[in-house]
PDB file of C-alpha atoms in Angstrom:
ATOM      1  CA  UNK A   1    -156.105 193.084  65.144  1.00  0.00           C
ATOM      2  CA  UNK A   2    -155.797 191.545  67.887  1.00  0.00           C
ATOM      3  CA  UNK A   3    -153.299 189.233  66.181  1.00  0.00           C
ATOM      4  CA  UNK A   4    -150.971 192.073  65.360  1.00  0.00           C
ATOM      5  CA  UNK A   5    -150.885 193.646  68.627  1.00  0.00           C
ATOM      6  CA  UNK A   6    -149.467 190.097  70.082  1.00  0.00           C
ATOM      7  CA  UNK A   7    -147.163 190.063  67.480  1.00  0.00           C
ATOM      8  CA  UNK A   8    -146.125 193.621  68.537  1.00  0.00           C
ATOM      9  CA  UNK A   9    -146.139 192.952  71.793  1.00  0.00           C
ATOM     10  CA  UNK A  10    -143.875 189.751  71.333  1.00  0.00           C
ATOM     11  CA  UNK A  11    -141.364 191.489  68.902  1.00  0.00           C
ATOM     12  CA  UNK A  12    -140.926 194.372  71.819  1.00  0.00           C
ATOM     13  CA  UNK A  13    -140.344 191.729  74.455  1.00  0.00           C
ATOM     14  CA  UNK A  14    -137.561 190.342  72.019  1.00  0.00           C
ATOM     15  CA  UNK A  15    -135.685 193.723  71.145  1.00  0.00           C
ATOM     16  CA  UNK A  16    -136.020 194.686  74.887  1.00  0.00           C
ATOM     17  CA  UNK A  17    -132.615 195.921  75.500  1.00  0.00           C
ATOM     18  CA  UNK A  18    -130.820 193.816  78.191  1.00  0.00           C
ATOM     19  CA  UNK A  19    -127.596 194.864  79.911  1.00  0.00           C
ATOM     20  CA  UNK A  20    -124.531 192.092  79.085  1.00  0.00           C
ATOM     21  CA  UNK A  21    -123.294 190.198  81.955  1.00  0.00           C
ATOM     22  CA  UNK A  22    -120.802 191.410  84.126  1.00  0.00           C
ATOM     23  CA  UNK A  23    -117.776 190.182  82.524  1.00  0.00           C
ATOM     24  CA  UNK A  24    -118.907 190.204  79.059  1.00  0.00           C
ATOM     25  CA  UNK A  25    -116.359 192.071  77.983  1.00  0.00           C
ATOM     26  CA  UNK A  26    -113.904 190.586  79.089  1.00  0.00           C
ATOM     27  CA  UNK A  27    -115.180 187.355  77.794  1.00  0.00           C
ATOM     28  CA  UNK A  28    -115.021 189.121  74.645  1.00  0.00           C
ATOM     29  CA  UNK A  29    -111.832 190.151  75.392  1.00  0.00           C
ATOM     30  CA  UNK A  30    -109.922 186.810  75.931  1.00  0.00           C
ATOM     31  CA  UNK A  31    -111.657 185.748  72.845  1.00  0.00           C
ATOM     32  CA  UNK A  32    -110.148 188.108  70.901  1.00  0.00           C
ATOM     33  CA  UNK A  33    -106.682 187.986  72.243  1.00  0.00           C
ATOM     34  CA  UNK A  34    -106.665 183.972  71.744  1.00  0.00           C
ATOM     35  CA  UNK A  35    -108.056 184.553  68.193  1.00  0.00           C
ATOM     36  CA  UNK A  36    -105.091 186.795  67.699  1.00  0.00           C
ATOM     37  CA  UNK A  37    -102.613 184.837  69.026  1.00  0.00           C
ATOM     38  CA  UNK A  38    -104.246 181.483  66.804  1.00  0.00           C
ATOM     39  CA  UNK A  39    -104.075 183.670  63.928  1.00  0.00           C
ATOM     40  CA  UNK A  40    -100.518 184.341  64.639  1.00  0.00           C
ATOM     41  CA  UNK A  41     -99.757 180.895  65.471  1.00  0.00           C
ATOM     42  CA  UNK A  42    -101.314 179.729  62.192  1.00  0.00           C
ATOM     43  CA  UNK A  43     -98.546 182.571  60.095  1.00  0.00           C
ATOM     44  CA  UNK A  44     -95.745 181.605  61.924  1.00  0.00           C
ATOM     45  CA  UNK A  45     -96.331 177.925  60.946  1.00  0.00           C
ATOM     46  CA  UNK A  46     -97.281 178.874  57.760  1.00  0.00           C
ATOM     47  CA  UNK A  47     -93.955 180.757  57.366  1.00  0.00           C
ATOM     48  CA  UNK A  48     -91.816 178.036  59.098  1.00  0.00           C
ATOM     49  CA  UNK A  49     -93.697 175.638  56.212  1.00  0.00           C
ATOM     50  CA  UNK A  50     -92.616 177.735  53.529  1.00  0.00           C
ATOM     51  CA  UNK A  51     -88.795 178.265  54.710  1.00  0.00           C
ATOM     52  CA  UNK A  52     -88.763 174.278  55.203  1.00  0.00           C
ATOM     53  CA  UNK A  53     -90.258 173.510  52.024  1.00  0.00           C
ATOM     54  CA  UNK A  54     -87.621 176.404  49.915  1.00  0.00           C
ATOM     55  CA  UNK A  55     -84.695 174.715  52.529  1.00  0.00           C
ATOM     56  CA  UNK A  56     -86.224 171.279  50.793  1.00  0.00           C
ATOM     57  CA  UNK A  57     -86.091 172.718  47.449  1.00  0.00           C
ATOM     58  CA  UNK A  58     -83.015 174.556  47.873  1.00  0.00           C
ATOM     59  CA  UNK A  59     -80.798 171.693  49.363  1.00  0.00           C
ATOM     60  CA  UNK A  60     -82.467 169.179  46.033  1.00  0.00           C
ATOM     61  CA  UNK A  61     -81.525 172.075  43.877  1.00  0.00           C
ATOM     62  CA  UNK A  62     -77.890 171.998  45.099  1.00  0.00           C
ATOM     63  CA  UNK A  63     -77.325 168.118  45.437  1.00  0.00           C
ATOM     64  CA  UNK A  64     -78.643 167.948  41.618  1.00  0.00           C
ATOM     65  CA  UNK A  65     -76.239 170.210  40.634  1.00  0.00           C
ATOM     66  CA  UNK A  66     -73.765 168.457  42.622  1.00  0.00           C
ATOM     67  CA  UNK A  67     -74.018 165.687  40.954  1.00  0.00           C
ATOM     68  CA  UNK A  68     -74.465 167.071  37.327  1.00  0.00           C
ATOM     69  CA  UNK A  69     -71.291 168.620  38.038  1.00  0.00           C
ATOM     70  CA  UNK A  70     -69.408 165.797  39.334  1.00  0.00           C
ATOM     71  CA  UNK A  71     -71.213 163.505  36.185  1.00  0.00           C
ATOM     72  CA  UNK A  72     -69.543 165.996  33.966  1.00  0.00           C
ATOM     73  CA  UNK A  73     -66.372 165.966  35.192  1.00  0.00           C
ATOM     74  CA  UNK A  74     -66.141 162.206  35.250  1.00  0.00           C
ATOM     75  CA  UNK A  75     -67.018 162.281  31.512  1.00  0.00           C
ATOM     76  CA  UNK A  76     -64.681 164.710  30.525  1.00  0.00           C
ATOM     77  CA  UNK A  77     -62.185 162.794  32.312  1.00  0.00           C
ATOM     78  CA  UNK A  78     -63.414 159.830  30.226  1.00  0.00           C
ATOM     79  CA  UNK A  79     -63.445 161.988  27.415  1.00  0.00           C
ATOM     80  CA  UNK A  80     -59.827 162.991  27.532  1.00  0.00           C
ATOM     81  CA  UNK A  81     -58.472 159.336  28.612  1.00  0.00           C
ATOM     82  CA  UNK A  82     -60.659 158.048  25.022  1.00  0.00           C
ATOM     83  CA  UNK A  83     -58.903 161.035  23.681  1.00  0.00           C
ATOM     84  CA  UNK A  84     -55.373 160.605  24.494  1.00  0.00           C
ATOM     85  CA  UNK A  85     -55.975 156.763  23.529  1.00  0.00           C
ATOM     86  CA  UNK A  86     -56.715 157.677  20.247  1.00  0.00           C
ATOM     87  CA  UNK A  87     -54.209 159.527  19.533  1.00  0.00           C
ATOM     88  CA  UNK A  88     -51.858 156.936  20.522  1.00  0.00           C
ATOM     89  CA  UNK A  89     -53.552 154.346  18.283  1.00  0.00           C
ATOM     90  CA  UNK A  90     -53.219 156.956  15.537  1.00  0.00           C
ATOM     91  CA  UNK A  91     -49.485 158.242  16.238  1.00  0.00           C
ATOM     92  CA  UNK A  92     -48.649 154.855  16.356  1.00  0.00           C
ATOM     93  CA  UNK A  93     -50.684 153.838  12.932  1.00  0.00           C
ATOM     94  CA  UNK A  94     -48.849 156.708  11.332  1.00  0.00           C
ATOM     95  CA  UNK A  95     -45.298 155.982  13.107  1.00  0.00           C
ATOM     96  CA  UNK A  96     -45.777 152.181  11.748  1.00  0.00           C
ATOM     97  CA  UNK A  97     -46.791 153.240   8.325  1.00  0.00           C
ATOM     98  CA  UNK A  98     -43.916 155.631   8.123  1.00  0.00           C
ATOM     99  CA  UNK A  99     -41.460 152.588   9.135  1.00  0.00           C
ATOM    100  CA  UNK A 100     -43.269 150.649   6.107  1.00  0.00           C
ATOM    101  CA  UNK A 101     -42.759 153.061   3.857  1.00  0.00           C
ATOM    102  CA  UNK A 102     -38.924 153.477   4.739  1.00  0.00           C
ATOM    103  CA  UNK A 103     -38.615 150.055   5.026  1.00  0.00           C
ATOM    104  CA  UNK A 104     -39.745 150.054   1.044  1.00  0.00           C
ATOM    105  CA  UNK A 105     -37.697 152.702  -0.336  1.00  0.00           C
ATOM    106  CA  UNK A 106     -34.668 151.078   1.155  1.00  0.00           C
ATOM    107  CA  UNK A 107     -35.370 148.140  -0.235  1.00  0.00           C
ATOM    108  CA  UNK A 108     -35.365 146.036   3.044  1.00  0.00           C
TER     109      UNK A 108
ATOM    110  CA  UNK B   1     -96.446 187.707 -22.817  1.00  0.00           C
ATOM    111  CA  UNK B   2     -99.585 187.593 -20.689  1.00  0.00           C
ATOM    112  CA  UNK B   3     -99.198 187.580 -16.797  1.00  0.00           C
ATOM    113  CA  UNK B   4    -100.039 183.649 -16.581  1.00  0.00           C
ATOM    114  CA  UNK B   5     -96.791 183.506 -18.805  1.00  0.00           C
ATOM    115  CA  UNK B   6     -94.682 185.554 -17.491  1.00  0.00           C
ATOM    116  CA  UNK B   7     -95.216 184.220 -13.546  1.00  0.00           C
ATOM    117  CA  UNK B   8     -94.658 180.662 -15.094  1.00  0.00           C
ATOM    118  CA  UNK B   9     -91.648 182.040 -16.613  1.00  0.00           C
ATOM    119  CA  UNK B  10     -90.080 183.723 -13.471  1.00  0.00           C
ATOM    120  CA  UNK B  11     -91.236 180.653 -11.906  1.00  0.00           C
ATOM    121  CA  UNK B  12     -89.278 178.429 -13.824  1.00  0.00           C
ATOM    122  CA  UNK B  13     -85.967 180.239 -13.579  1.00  0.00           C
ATOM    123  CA  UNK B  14     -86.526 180.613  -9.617  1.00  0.00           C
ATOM    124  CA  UNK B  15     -87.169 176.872  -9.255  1.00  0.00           C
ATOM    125  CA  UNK B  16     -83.895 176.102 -11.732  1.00  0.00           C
ATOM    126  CA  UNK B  17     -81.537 178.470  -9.365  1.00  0.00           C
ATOM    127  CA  UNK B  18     -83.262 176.835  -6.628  1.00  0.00           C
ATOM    128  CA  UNK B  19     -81.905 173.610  -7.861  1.00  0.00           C
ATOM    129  CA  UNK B  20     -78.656 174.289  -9.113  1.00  0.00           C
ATOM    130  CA  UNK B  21     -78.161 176.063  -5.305  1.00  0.00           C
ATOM    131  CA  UNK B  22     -79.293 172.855  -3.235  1.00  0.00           C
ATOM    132  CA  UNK B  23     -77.231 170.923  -5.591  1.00  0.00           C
ATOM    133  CA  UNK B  24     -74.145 172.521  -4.602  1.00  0.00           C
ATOM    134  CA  UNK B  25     -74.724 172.504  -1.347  1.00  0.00           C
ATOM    135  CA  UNK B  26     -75.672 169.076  -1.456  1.00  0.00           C
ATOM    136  CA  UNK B  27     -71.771 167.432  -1.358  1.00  0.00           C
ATOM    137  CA  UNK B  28     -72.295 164.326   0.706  1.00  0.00           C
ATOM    138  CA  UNK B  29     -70.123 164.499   3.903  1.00  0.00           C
ATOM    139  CA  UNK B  30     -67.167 161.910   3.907  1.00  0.00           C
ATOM    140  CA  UNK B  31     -69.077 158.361   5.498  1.00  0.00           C
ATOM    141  CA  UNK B  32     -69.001 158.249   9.526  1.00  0.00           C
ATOM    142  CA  UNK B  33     -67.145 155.321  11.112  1.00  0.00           C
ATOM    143  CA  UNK B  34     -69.486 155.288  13.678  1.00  0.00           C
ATOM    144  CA  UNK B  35     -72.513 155.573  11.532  1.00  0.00           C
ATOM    145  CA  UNK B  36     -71.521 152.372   9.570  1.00  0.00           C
ATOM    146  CA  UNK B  37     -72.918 148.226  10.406  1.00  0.00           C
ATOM    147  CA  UNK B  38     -72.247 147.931  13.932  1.00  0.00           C
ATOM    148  CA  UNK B  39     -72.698 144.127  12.906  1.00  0.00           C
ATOM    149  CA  UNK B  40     -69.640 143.626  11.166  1.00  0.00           C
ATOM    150  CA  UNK B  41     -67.691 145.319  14.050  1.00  0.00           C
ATOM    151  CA  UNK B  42     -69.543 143.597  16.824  1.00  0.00           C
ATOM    152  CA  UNK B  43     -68.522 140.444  15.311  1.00  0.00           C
ATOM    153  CA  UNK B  44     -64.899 141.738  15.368  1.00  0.00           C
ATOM    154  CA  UNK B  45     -65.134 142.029  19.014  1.00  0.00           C
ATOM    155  CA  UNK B  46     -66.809 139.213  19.693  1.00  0.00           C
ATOM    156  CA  UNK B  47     -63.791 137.855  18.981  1.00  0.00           C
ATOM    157  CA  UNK B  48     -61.391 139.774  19.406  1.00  0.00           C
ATOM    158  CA  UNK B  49     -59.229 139.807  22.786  1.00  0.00           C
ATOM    159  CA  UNK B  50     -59.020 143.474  23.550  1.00  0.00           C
ATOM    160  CA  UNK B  51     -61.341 146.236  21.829  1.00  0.00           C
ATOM    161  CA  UNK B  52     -60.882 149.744  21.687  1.00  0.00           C
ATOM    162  CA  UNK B  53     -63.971 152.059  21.014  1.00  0.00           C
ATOM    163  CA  UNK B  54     -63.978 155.557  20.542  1.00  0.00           C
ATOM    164  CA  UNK B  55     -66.416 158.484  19.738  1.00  0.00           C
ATOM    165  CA  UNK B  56     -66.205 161.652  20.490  1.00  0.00           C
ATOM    166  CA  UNK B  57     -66.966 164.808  18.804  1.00  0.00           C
ATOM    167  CA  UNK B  58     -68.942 167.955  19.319  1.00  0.00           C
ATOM    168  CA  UNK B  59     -68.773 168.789  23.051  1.00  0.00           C
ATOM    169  CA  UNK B  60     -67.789 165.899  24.514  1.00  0.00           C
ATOM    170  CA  UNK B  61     -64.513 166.798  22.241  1.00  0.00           C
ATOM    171  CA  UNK B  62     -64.374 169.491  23.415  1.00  0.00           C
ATOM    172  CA  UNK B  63     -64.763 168.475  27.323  1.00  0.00           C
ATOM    173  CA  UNK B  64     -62.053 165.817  26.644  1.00  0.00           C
ATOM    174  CA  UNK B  65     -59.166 168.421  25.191  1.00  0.00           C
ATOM    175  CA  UNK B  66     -60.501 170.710  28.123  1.00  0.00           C
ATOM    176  CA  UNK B  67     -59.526 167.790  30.433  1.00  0.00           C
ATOM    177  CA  UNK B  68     -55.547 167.303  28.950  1.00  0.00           C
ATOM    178  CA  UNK B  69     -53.237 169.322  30.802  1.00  0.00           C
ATOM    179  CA  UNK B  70     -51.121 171.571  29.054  1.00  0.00           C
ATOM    180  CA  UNK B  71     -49.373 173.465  31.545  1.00  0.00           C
ATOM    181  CA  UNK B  72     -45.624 173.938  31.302  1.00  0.00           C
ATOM    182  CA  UNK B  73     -45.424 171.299  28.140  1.00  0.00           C
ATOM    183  CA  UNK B  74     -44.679 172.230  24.737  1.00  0.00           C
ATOM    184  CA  UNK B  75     -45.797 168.771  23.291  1.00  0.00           C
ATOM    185  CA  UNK B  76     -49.135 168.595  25.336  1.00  0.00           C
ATOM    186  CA  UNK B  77     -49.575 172.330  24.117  1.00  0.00           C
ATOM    187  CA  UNK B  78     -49.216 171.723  20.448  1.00  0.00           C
ATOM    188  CA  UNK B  79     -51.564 168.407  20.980  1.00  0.00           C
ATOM    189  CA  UNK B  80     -54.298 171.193  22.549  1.00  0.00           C
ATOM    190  CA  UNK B  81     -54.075 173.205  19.460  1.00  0.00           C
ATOM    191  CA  UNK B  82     -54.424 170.342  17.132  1.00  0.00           C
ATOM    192  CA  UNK B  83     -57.064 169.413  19.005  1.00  0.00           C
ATOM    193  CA  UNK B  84     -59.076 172.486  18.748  1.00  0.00           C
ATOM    194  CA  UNK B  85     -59.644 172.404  15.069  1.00  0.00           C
ATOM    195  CA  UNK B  86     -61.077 168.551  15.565  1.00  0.00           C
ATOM    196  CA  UNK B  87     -64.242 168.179  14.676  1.00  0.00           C
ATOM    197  CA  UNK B  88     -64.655 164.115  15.308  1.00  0.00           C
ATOM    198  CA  UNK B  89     -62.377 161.429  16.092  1.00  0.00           C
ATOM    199  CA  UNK B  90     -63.751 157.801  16.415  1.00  0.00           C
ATOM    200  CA  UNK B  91     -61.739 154.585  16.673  1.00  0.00           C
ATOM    201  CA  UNK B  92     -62.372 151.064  15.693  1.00  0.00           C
ATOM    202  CA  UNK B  93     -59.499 148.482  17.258  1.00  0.00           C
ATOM    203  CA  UNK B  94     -59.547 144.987  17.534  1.00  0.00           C
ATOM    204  CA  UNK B  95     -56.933 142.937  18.768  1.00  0.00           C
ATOM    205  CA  UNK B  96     -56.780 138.876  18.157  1.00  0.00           C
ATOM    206  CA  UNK B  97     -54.831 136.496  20.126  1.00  0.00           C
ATOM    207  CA  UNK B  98     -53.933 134.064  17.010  1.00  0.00           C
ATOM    208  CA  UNK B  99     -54.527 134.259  13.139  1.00  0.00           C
ATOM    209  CA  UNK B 100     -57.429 134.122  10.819  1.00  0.00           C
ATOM    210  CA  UNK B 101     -59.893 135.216  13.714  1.00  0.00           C
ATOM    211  CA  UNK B 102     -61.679 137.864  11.539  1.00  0.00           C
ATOM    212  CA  UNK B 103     -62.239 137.985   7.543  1.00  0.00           C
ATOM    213  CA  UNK B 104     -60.807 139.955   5.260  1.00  0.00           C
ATOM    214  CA  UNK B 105     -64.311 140.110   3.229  1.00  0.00           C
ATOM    215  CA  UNK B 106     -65.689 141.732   6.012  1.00  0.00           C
ATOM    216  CA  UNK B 107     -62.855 144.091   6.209  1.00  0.00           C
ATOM    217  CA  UNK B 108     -63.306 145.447   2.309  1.00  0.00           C
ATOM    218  CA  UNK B 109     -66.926 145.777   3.481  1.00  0.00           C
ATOM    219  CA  UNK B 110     -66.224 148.462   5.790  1.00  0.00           C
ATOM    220  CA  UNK B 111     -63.603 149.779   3.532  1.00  0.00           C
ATOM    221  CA  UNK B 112     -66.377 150.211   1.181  1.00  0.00           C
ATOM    222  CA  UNK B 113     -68.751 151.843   3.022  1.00  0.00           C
ATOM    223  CA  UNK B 114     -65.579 154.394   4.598  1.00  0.00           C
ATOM    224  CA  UNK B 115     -64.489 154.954   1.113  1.00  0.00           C
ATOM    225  CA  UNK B 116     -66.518 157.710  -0.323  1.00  0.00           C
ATOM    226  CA  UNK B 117     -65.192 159.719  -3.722  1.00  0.00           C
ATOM    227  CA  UNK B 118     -63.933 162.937  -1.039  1.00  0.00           C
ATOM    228  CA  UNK B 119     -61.446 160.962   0.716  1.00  0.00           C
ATOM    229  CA  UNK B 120     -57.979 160.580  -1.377  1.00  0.00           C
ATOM    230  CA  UNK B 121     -55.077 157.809  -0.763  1.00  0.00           C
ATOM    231  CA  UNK B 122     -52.192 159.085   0.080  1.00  0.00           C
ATOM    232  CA  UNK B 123     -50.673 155.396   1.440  1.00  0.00           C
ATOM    233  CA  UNK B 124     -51.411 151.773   0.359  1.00  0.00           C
ATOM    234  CA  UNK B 125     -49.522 149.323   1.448  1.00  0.00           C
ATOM    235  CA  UNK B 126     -49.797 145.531   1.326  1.00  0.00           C
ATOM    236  CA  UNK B 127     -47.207 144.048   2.873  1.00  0.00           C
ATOM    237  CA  UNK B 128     -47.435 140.119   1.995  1.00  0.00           C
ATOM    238  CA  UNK B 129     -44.518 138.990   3.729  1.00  0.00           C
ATOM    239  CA  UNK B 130     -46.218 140.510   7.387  1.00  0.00           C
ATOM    240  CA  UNK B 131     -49.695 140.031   6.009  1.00  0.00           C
ATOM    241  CA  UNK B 132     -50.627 143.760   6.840  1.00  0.00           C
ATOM    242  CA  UNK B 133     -52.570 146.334   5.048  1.00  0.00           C
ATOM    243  CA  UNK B 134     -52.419 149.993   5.585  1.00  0.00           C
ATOM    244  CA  UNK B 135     -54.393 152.526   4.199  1.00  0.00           C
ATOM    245  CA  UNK B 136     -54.367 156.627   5.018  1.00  0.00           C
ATOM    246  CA  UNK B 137     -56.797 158.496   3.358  1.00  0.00           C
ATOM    247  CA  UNK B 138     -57.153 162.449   4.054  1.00  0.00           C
ATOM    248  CA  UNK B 139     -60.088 164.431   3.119  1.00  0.00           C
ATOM    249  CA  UNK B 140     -59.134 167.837   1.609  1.00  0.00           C
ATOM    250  CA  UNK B 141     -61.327 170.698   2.452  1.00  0.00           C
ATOM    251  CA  UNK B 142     -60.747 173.665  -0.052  1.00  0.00           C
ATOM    252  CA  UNK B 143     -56.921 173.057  -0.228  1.00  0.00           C
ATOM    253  CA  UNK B 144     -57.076 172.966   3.761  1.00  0.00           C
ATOM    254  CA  UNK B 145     -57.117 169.413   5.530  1.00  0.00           C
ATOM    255  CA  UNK B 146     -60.377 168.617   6.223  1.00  0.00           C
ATOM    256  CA  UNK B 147     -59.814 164.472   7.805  1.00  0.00           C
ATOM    257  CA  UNK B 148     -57.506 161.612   7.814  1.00  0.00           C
ATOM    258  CA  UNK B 149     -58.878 158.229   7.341  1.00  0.00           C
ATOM    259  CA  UNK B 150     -56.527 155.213   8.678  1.00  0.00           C
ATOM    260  CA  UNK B 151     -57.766 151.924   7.569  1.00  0.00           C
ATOM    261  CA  UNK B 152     -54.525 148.769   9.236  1.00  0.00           C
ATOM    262  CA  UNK B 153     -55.400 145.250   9.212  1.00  0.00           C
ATOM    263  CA  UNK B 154     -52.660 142.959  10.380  1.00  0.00           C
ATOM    264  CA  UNK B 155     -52.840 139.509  11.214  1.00  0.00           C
ATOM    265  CA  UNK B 156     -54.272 139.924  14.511  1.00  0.00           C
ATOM    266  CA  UNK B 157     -55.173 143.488  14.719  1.00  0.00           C
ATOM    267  CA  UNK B 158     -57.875 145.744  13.063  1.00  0.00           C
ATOM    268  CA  UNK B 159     -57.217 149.421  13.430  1.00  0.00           C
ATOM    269  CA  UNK B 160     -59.928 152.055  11.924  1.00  0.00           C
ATOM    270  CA  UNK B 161     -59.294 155.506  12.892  1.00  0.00           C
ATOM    271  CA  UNK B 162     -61.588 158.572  11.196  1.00  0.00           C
ATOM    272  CA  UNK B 163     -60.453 162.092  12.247  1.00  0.00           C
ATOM    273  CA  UNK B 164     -62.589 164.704  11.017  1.00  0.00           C
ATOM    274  CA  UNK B 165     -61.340 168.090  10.805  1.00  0.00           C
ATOM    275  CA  UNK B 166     -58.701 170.712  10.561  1.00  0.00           C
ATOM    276  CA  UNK B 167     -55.493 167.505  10.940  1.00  0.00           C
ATOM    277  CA  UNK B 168     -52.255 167.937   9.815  1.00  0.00           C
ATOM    278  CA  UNK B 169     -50.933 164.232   9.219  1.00  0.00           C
ATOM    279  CA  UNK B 170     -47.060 165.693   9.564  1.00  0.00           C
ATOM    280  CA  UNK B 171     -48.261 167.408  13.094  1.00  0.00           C
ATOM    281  CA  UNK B 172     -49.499 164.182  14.455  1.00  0.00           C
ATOM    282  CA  UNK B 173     -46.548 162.134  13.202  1.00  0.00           C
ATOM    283  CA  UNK B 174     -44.311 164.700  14.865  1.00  0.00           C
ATOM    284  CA  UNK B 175     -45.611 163.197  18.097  1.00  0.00           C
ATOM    285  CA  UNK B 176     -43.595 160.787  20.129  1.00  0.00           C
ATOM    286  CA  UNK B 177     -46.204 157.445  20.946  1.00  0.00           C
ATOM    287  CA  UNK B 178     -46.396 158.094  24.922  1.00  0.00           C
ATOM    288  CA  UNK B 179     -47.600 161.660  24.003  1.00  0.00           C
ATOM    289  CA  UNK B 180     -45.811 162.916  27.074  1.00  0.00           C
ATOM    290  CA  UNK B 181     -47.005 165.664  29.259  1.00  0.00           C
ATOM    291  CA  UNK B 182     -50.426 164.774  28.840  1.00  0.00           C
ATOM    292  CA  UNK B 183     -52.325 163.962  32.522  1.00  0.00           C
ATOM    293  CA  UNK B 184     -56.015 163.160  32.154  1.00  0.00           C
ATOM    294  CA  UNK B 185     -55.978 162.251  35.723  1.00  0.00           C
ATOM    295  CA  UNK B 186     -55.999 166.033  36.977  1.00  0.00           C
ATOM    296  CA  UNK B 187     -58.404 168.363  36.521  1.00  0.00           C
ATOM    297  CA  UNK B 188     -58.479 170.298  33.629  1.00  0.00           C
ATOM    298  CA  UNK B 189     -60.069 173.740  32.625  1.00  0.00           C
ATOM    299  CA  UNK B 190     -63.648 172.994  31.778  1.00  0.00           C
ATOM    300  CA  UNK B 191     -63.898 175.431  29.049  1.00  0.00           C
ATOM    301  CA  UNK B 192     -61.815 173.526  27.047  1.00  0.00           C
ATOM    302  CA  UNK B 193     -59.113 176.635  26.557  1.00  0.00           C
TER     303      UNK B 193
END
């Protein structure tokens, strides 16, 4: 019993309502407003991250393509030189063979 | 007829048309130039003083007519239209500073491996005073051309050139040998038109 009353008595002393110091609240306050502004901090960074990373991606995106584009031009400029020197192997195959062959029927 | 019999029957005849339809569409395509012993020509290079080695085909073909300029050139023109019924066009050239550098056993070698039944001679000539042989084969494709097939071997050049394709022999005579009007150098349409 007498137990329980000092356990009564001990729990009252603890929820004893106490007034906050004077500047409490504004303690509270200037915590809040530098949570804010850290919390804003932390999304613009966030955001300048993310536009640096997609300028990364972007600018590797483009200098591939770059690249891919100016690979394919220089094989289709290979491409048409091979070209052009085969058929100027071939005219001139056919050309000879058609000298041959009139060479022949005249007899020469 | 029981079922067993009949579905053995129906069987049968679907497995015979099945047959006789991959057998006609089984005509072996005309041998590839580039497809053949690379030994034999890599020993012609070896040595040989100047080599010329083509392939193209499919859409590097295509990217290579793209790149010949056209513009303003009747020749060049008719060249891009030939072109665009091309389906392959490889070269094989060796050229040999003096005699006797490559062997002529080696030569009917490849000209036995080229020289499937589809391709058909239209020029053999064996020239012993010069020492040259030249062959032109074309491959006919339902009464349409379907390739031409040069085969030259002179004393100290080896020419192989396989066209594949819609090519008219008398079109590409018709051309002059500098093929004028042609500039590779500028930059063509990339769609190939």
């Amino acid at each position: 019993m007498n137990q329980e009353f000092d356990l009564e008595t001990a729990l009252r002393r603890a929820l004893k309502r106490e007034q906050p110091s004077r500047d409490f609240a504004g303690r509270v306050l200037a915590r809040t407003v530098v949570r804010r502004r850290q919390a804003a901090t932390r999304t613009w960074m966030a955001i300048a991250a993310m536009l640096l990373v997609g300028l990364v991606i972007a600018g590797g995106v483009r200098r591939y393509e770059v690249e891919r584009e100016a690979q394919a031009q220089a094989q289709a400029q290979k491409a048409g030189q091979d070209l052009v020197l085969a058929l100027r192997i071939t005219v001139a195959k056919l050309h000879a063979t058609h000298r041959m062959i009139r060479r022949r029927s005249n007899g020469v | 007829m029981g079922f067993k019999r009949r579905l053995a029957l129906w069987l049968s005849v679907f497995g015979i048309i099945s047959l006789a339809a991959s057998g006609l569409h089984a005509a072996p395509d005309p041998a590839d130039l580039k497809d053949l012993d690379g030994g034999v020509f890599a020993a012609f290079a070896a040595k040989a003083s100047n080599t010329v080695e083509v392939n193209l085909e499919g859409t590097l073909l295509k990217m290579g007519a793209g790149f010949i300029s056209a513009d303003g050139d009747e020749d060049a023109a008719k060249i891009k239209k030939l072109l665009a019924g091309l389906k392959s066009v490889t070269v094989r050239s060796f050229e040999f500073k003096t005699k006797g550098q490559y062997n002529k056993t080696d030569v009917d070698a490849i000209r036995k491996q080229l020289k499937s039944p589809e391709w058909s001679s239209i020029v053999n000539i064996n020239d012993k005073e010069t020492g040259e042989t030249t062959e032109v084969y074309v491959l006919a494709n339902k009464d349409k051309p379907g390739g031409l097939l040069i085969i030259c071997a002179e004393p100290t050049e080896l020419t192989f050139v396989e066209i594949l394709g819609a090519v008219d022999i008398s079109d590409l005579s018709a051309f002059n040998l500098g093929l004028p009007g042609i500039d590779v150098n500028s930059k063509g349409k990339k769609d190939g038109k």
